[in-house]
Tab-separated table of C-alpha atoms in Angstrom:
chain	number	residue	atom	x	y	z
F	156	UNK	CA	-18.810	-17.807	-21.083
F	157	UNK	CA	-17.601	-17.094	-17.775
F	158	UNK	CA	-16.326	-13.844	-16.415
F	159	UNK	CA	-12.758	-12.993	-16.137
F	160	UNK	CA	-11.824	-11.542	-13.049
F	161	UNK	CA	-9.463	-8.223	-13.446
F	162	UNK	CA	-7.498	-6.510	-10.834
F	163	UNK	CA	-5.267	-3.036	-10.955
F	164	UNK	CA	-3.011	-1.217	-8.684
F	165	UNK	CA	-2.081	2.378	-9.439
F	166	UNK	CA	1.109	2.940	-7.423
F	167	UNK	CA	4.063	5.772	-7.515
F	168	UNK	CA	5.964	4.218	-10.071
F	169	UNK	CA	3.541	1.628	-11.872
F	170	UNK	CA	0.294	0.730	-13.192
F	171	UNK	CA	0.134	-3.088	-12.616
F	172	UNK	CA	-2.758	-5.439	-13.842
F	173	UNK	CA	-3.830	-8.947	-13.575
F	174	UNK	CA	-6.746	-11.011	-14.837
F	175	UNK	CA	-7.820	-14.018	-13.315
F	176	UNK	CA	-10.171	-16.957	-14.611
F	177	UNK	CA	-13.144	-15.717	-12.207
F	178	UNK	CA	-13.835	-12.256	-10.080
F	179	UNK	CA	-14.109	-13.950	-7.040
F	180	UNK	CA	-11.825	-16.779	-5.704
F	181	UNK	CA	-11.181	-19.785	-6.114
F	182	UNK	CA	-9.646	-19.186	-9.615
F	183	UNK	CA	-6.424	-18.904	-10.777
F	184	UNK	CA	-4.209	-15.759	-11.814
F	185	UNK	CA	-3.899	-15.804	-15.823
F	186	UNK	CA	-1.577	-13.035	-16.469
F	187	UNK	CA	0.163	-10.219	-14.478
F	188	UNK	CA	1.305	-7.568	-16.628
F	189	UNK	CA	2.966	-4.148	-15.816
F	190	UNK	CA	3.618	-0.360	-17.070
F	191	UNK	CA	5.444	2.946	-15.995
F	192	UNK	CA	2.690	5.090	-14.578
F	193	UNK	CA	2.104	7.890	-16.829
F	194	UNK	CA	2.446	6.345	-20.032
F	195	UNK	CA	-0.253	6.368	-21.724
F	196	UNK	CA	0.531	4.544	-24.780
F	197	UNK	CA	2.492	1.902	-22.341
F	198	UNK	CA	-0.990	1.310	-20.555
F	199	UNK	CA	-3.302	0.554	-24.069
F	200	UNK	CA	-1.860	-1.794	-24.999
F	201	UNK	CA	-1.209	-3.309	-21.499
F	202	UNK	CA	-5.004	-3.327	-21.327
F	203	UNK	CA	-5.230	-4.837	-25.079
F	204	UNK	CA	-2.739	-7.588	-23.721
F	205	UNK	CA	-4.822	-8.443	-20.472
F	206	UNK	CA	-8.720	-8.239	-22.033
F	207	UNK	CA	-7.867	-9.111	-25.561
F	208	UNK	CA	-11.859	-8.927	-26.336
F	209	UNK	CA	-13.091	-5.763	-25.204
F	210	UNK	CA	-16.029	-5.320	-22.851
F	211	UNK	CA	-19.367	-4.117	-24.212
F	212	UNK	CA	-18.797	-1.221	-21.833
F	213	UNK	CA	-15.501	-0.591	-24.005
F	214	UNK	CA	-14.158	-0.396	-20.252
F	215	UNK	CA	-12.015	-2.938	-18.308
F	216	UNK	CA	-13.939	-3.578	-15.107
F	217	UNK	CA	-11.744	-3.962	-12.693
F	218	UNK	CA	-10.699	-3.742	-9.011
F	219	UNK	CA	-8.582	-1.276	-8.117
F	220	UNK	CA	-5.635	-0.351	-5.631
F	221	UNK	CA	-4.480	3.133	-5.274
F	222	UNK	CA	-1.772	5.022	-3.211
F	223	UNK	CA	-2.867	8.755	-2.861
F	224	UNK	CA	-0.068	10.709	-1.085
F	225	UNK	CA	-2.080	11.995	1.495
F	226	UNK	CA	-3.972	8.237	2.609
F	227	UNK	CA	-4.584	7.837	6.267
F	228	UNK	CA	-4.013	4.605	8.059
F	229	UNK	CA	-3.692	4.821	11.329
F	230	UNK	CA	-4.478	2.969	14.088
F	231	UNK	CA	-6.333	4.285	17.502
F	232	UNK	CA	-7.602	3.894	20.481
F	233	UNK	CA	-11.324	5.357	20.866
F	234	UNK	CA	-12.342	6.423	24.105
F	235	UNK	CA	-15.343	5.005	23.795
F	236	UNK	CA	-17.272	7.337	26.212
F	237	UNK	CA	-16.968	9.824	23.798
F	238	UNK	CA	-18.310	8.320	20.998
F	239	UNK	CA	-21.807	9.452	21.607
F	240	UNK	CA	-20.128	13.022	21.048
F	241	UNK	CA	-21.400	14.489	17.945
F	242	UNK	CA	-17.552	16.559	17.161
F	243	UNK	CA	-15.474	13.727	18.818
F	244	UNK	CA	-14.439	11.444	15.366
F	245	UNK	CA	-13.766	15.418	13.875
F	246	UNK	CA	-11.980	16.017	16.680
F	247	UNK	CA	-9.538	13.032	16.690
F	248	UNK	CA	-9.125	13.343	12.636
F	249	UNK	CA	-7.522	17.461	13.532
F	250	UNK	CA	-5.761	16.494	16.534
F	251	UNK	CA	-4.109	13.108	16.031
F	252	UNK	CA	-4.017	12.318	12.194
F	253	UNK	CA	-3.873	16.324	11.275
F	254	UNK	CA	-6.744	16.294	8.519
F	255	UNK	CA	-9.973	17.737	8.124
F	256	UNK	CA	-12.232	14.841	8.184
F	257	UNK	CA	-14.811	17.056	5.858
F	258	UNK	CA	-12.168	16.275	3.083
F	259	UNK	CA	-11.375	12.856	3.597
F	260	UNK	CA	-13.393	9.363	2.526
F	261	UNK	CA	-13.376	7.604	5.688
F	262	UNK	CA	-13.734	3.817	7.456
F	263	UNK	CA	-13.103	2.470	10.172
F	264	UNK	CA	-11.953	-0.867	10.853
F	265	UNK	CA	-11.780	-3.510	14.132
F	266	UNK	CA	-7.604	-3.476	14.521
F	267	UNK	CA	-8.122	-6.622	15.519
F	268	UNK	CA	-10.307	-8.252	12.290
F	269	UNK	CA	-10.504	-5.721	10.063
F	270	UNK	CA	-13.791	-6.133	9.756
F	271	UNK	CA	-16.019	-2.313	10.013
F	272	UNK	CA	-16.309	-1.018	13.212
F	273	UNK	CA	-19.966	-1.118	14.026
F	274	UNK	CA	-20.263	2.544	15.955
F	275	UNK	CA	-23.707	1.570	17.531
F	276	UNK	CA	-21.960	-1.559	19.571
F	277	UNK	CA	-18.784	0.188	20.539
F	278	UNK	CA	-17.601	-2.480	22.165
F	279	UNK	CA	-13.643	-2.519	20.849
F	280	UNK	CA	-11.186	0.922	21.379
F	281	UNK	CA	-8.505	-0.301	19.631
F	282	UNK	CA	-9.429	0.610	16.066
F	283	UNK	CA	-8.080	1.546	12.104
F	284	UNK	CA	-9.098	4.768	10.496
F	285	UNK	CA	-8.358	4.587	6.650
F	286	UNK	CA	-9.032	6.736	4.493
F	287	UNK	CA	-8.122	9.194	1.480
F	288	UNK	CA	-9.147	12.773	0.167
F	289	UNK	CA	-12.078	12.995	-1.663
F	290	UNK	CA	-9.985	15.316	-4.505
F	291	UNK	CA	-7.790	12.456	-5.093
F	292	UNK	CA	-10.079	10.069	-5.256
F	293	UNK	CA	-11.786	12.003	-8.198
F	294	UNK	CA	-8.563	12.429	-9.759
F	295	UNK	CA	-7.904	8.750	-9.660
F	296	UNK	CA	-11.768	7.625	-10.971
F	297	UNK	CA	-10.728	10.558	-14.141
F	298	UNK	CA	-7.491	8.823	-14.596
F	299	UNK	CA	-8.760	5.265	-14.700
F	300	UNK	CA	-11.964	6.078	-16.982
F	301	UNK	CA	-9.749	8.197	-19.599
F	302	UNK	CA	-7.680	4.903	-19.257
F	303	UNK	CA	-10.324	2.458	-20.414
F	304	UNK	CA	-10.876	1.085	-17.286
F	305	UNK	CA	-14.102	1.047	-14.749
F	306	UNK	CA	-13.036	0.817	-11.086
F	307	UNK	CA	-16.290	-1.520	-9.788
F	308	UNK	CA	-14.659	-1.475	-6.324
F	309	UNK	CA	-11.849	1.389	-5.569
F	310	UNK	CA	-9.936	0.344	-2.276
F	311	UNK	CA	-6.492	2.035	-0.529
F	312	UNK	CA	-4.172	0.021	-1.623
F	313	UNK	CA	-2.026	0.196	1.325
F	314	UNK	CA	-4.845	-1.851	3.509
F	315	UNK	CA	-5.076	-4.413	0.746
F	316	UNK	CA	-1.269	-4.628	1.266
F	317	UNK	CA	-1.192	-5.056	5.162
F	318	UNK	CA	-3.921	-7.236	5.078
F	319	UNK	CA	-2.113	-9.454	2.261
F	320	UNK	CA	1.319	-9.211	5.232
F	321	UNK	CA	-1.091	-10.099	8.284
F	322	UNK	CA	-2.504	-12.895	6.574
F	323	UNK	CA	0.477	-14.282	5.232
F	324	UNK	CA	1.938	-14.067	8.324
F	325	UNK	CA	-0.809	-15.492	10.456
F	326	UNK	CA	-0.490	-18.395	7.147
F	327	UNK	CA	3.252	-19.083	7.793
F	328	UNK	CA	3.012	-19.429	11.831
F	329	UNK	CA	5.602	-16.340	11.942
F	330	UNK	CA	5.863	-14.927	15.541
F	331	UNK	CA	8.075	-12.241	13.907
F	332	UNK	CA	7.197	-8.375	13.922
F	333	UNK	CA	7.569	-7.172	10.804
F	334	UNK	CA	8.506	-3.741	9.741
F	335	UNK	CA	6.616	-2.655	6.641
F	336	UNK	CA	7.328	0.461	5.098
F	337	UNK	CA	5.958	2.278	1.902
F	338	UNK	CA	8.358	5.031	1.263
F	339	UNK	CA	6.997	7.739	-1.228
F	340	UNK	CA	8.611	11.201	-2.500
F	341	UNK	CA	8.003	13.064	0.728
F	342	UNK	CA	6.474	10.670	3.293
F	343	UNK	CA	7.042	7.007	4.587
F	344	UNK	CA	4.262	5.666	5.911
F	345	UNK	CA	5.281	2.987	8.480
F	346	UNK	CA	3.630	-0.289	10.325
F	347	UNK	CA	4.450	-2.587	12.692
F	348	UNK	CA	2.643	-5.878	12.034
F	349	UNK	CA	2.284	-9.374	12.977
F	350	UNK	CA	0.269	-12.352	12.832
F	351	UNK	CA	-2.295	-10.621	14.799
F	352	UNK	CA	-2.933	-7.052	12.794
F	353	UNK	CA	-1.329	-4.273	12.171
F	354	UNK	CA	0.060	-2.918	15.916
F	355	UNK	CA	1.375	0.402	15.307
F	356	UNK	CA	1.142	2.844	12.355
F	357	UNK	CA	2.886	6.351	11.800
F	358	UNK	CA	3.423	8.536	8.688
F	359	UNK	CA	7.036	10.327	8.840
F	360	UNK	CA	7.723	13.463	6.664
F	361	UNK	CA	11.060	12.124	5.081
F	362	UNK	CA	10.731	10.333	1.715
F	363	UNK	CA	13.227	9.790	-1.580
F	364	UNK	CA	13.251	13.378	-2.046
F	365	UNK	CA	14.943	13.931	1.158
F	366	UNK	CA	17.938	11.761	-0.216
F	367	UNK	CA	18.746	13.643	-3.254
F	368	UNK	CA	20.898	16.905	-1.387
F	369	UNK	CA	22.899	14.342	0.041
F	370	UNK	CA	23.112	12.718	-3.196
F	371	UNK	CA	24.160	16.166	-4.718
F	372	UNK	CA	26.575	16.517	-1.632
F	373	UNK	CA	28.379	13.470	-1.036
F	374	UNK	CA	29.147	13.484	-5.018
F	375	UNK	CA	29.440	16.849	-5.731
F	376	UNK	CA	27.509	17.324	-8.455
F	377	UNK	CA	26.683	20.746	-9.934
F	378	UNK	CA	23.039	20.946	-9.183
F	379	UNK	CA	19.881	18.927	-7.579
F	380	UNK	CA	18.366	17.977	-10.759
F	381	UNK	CA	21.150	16.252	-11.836
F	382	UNK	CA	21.890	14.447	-8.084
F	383	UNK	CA	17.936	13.575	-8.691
F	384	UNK	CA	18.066	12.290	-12.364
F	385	UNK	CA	21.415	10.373	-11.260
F	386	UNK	CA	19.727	8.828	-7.956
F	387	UNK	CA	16.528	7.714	-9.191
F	388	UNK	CA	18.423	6.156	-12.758
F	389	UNK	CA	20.002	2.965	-11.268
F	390	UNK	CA	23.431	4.196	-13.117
F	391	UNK	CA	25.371	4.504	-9.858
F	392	UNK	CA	25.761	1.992	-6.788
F	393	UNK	CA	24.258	3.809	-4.215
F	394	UNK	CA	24.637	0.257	-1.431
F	395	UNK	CA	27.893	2.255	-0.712
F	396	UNK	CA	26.331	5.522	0.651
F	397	UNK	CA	23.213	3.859	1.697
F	398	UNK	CA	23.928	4.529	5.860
F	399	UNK	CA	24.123	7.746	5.163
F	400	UNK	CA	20.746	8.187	3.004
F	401	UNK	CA	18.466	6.819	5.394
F	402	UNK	CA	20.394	8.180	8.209
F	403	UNK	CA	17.029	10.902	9.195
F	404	UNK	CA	14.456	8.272	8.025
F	405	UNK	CA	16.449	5.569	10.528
F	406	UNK	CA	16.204	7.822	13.692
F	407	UNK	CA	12.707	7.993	13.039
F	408	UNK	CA	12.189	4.783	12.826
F	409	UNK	CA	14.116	3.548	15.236
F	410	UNK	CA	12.243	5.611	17.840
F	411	UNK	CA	8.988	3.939	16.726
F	412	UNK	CA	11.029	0.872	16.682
F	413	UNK	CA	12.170	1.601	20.358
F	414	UNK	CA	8.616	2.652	21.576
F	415	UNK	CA	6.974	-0.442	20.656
F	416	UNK	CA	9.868	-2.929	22.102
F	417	UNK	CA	9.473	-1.475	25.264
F	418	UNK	CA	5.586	-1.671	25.042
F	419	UNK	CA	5.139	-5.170	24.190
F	420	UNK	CA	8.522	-6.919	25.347
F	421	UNK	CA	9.043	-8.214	21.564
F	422	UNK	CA	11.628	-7.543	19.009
F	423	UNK	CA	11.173	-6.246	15.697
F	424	UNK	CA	12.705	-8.791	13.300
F	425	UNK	CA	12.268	-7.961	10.141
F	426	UNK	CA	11.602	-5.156	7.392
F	427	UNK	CA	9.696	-5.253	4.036
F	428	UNK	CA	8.987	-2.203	1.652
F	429	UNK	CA	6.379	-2.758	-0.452
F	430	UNK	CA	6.578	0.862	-2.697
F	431	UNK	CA	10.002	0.923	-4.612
F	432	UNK	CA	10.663	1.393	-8.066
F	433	UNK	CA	13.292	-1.559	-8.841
F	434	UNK	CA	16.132	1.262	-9.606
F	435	UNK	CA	15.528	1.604	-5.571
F	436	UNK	CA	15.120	-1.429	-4.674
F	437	UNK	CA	18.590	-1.715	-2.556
F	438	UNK	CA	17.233	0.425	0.145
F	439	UNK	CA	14.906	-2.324	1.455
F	440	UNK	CA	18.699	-4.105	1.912
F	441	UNK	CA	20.330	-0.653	3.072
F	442	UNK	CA	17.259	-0.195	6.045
F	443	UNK	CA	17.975	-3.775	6.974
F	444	UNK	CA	21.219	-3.523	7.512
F	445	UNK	CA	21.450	-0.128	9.416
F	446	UNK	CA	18.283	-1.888	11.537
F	447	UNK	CA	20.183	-4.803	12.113
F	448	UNK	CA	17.255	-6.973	11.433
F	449	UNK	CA	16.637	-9.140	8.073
F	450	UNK	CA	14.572	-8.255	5.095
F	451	UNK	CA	11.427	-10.156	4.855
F	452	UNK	CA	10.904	-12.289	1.599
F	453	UNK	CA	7.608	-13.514	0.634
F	454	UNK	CA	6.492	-16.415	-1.275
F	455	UNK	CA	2.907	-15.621	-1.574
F	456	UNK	CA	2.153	-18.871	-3.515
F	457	UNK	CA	1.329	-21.239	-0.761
F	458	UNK	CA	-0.465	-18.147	0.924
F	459	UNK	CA	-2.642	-17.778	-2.011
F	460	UNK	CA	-3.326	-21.453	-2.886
F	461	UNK	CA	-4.753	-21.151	1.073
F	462	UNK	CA	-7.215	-18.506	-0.065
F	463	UNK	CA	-8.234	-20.906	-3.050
F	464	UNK	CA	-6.024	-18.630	-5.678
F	465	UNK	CA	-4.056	-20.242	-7.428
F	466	UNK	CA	-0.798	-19.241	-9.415
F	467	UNK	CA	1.032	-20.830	-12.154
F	468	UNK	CA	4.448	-21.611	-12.496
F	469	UNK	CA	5.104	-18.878	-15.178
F	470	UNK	CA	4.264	-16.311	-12.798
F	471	UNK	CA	5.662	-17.774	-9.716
F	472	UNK	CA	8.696	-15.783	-10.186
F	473	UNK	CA	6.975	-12.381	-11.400
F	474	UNK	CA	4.434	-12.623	-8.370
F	475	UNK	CA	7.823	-13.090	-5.711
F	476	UNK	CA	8.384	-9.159	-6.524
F	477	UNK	CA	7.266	-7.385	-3.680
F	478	UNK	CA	6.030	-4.907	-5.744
F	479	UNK	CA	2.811	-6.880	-6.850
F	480	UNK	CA	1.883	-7.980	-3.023
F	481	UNK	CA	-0.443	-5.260	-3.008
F	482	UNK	CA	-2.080	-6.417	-6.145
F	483	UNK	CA	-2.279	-9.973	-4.795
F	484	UNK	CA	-3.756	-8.246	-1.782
F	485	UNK	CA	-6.473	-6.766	-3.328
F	486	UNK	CA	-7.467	-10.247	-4.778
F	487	UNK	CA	-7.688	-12.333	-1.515
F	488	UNK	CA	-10.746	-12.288	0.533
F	489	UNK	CA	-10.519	-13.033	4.008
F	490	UNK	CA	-13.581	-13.634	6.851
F	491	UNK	CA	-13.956	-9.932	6.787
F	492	UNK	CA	-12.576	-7.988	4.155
F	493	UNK	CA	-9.786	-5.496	4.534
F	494	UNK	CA	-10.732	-3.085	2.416
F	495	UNK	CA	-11.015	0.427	3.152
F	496	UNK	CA	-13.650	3.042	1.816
F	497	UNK	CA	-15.664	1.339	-1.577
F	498	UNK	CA	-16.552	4.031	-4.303
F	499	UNK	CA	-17.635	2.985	-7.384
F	500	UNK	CA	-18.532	6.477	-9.893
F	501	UNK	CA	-21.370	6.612	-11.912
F	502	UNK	CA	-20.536	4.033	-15.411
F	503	UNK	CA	-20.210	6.895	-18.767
F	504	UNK	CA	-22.707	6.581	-21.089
């Protein structure tokens, strides 16, 4: 019989899992399912649902998308001169990105393929450090193996993501730069991509969190918990207020924004966050609008169908969710794959 192909994504908010009819394209996507992250219950029988007969193993073998709050993506240019320096790649990590490379899981990638940088050749500056602690990348293999399921390749989700955007861009002839932003509790990490690759990357330190004292504020409620529990609940219309809670994120990003029009003569058009729970989901609509540019929306059908995956009409509409771009991400495979660091753990016994 032939293998099923199965794909996760552990995100803020979510688990979300797919199988499809093979693990490497072309096949077609067979089910997308979805449950709040840290439910355990919520996430057995998810996996029950998606791999009906269990694996010999007793795990789901899967690929696997995560978001750890402290990932690094961040584009660079090398000074190539230096390379042969034995402290220079330590020396950028502390200085530019802040981190002690020591800690961290690290690739590099050509900005302009994503393909690995080959450090021998040298022959491109312009380049893509990803990476991700190597604490939370034993916390995630722990959560995924008490889970049931066996991570056979373990990639940052976020480059699965912008390589999914690039691509579909590049697919759908858009000369547009896009705005893609993946706003967490206490940190937005923000790109500027295109057809081309991802052309600018910064992380700022304003998140969610950073909204709730004005929530607590601007209502007058009694304490933060209760502005929190009230913000992140979907009870109230927030569209209203929304100006004012991305008012710190906005200056921020329009002085990336700014920066990069001036550098390259083109506008950024468009904006597309990728990380909200759907009780958030009107601040994609609320950045827009205070940008004055358009939200992106993304039919990744015809983009998939052109890397021989194919989707059927009952999930056409589940798979339109931004939310599950990343997921779709991790399933494409392009010339050279955008995946950052691979680590696979040792299979239990």
């Amino acid at each position: 019989m032939k293998p099923k192909g199965f794909f996760v994504e552990l995100n803020d908010h979510a688990v979300m899992l797919a199988r499809t009819s093979s693990p490497v394209a072309p096949f077609t996507v067979e089910d997308m399912r979805e449950c709040p992250r840290g439910d355990a219950a919520a996430l057995e029988e998810c996996i029950q649902q998606i791999q009906p007969k269990k694996a010999p193993s007793g795990y789901l073998h899967a690929c696997v998308g995560i978001y750890p709050a402290k990932r690094l993506v961040r584009r660079h240019a090398l000074e190539l001169k230096r390379l042969n320096e034995p402290a220079y790649l330590a020396e950028v990590c502390t200085q530019q990105f802040r981190i002690e490379q020591d800690k961290y899981s690290i690739s590099i990638l050509n900005a302009a393929d994503g393909a690995d940088y080959d450090l021998a050749k040298a022959t491109q500056k312009e380049v893509i450090f990803c990476g991700m602690p190597g604490e939370d990348i034993a916390t995630a293999q722990n959560f995924l193996l008490e889970s049931g399921i066996y991570p056979e390749r373990l990639e940052l989700g976020s480059v699965a993501m912008l390589g999914g955007v690039v691509d579909g861009l590049a697919f759908t002839k858009s000369k547009t730069p896009t705005l893609v932003l993946e706003i967490g509790a206490d940190t937005t990490h923000s790109f500027i991509v295109s057809a081309t690759g991802v052309d600018v990357s910064r992380p700022i330190s304003q998140g969610l969190d950073a909204m709730v004292p004005i929530v607590l504020k601007e209502l007058g409620l009694k304490d933060e918990e209760s502005a929190r529990k009230l913000f992140y609940s979907n009870t109230f219309d927030f569209t209203g207020m929304g100006p004012l809670l991305v008012k710190r994120l906005l200056k921020e990003l329009q002085s990336s924004i700014g920066f990069y029009e001036v550098q390259t003569g083109q506008s950024v058009g468009q904006v597309l966050c990728t990380q909200l729970s759907p009780k958030l989901a009107w601040l994609d609509a609320a950045i827009a609008s205070a940008l004055g540019i358009t939200s992106l929306t993304l039919d990744p059908a015809p983009w998939l169908q052109s890397r021989q995956i194919s989707l059927p009409e009952a999930l056409a509409k589940t798979a339109q969710d931004i939310r599950w771009f990343g997921l779709l991400g991790l399933m494409a495979h392009y010339h050279s794959s955008p995946s950052a660091h691979v680590v696979v753990p040792e299979e239990k016994k």
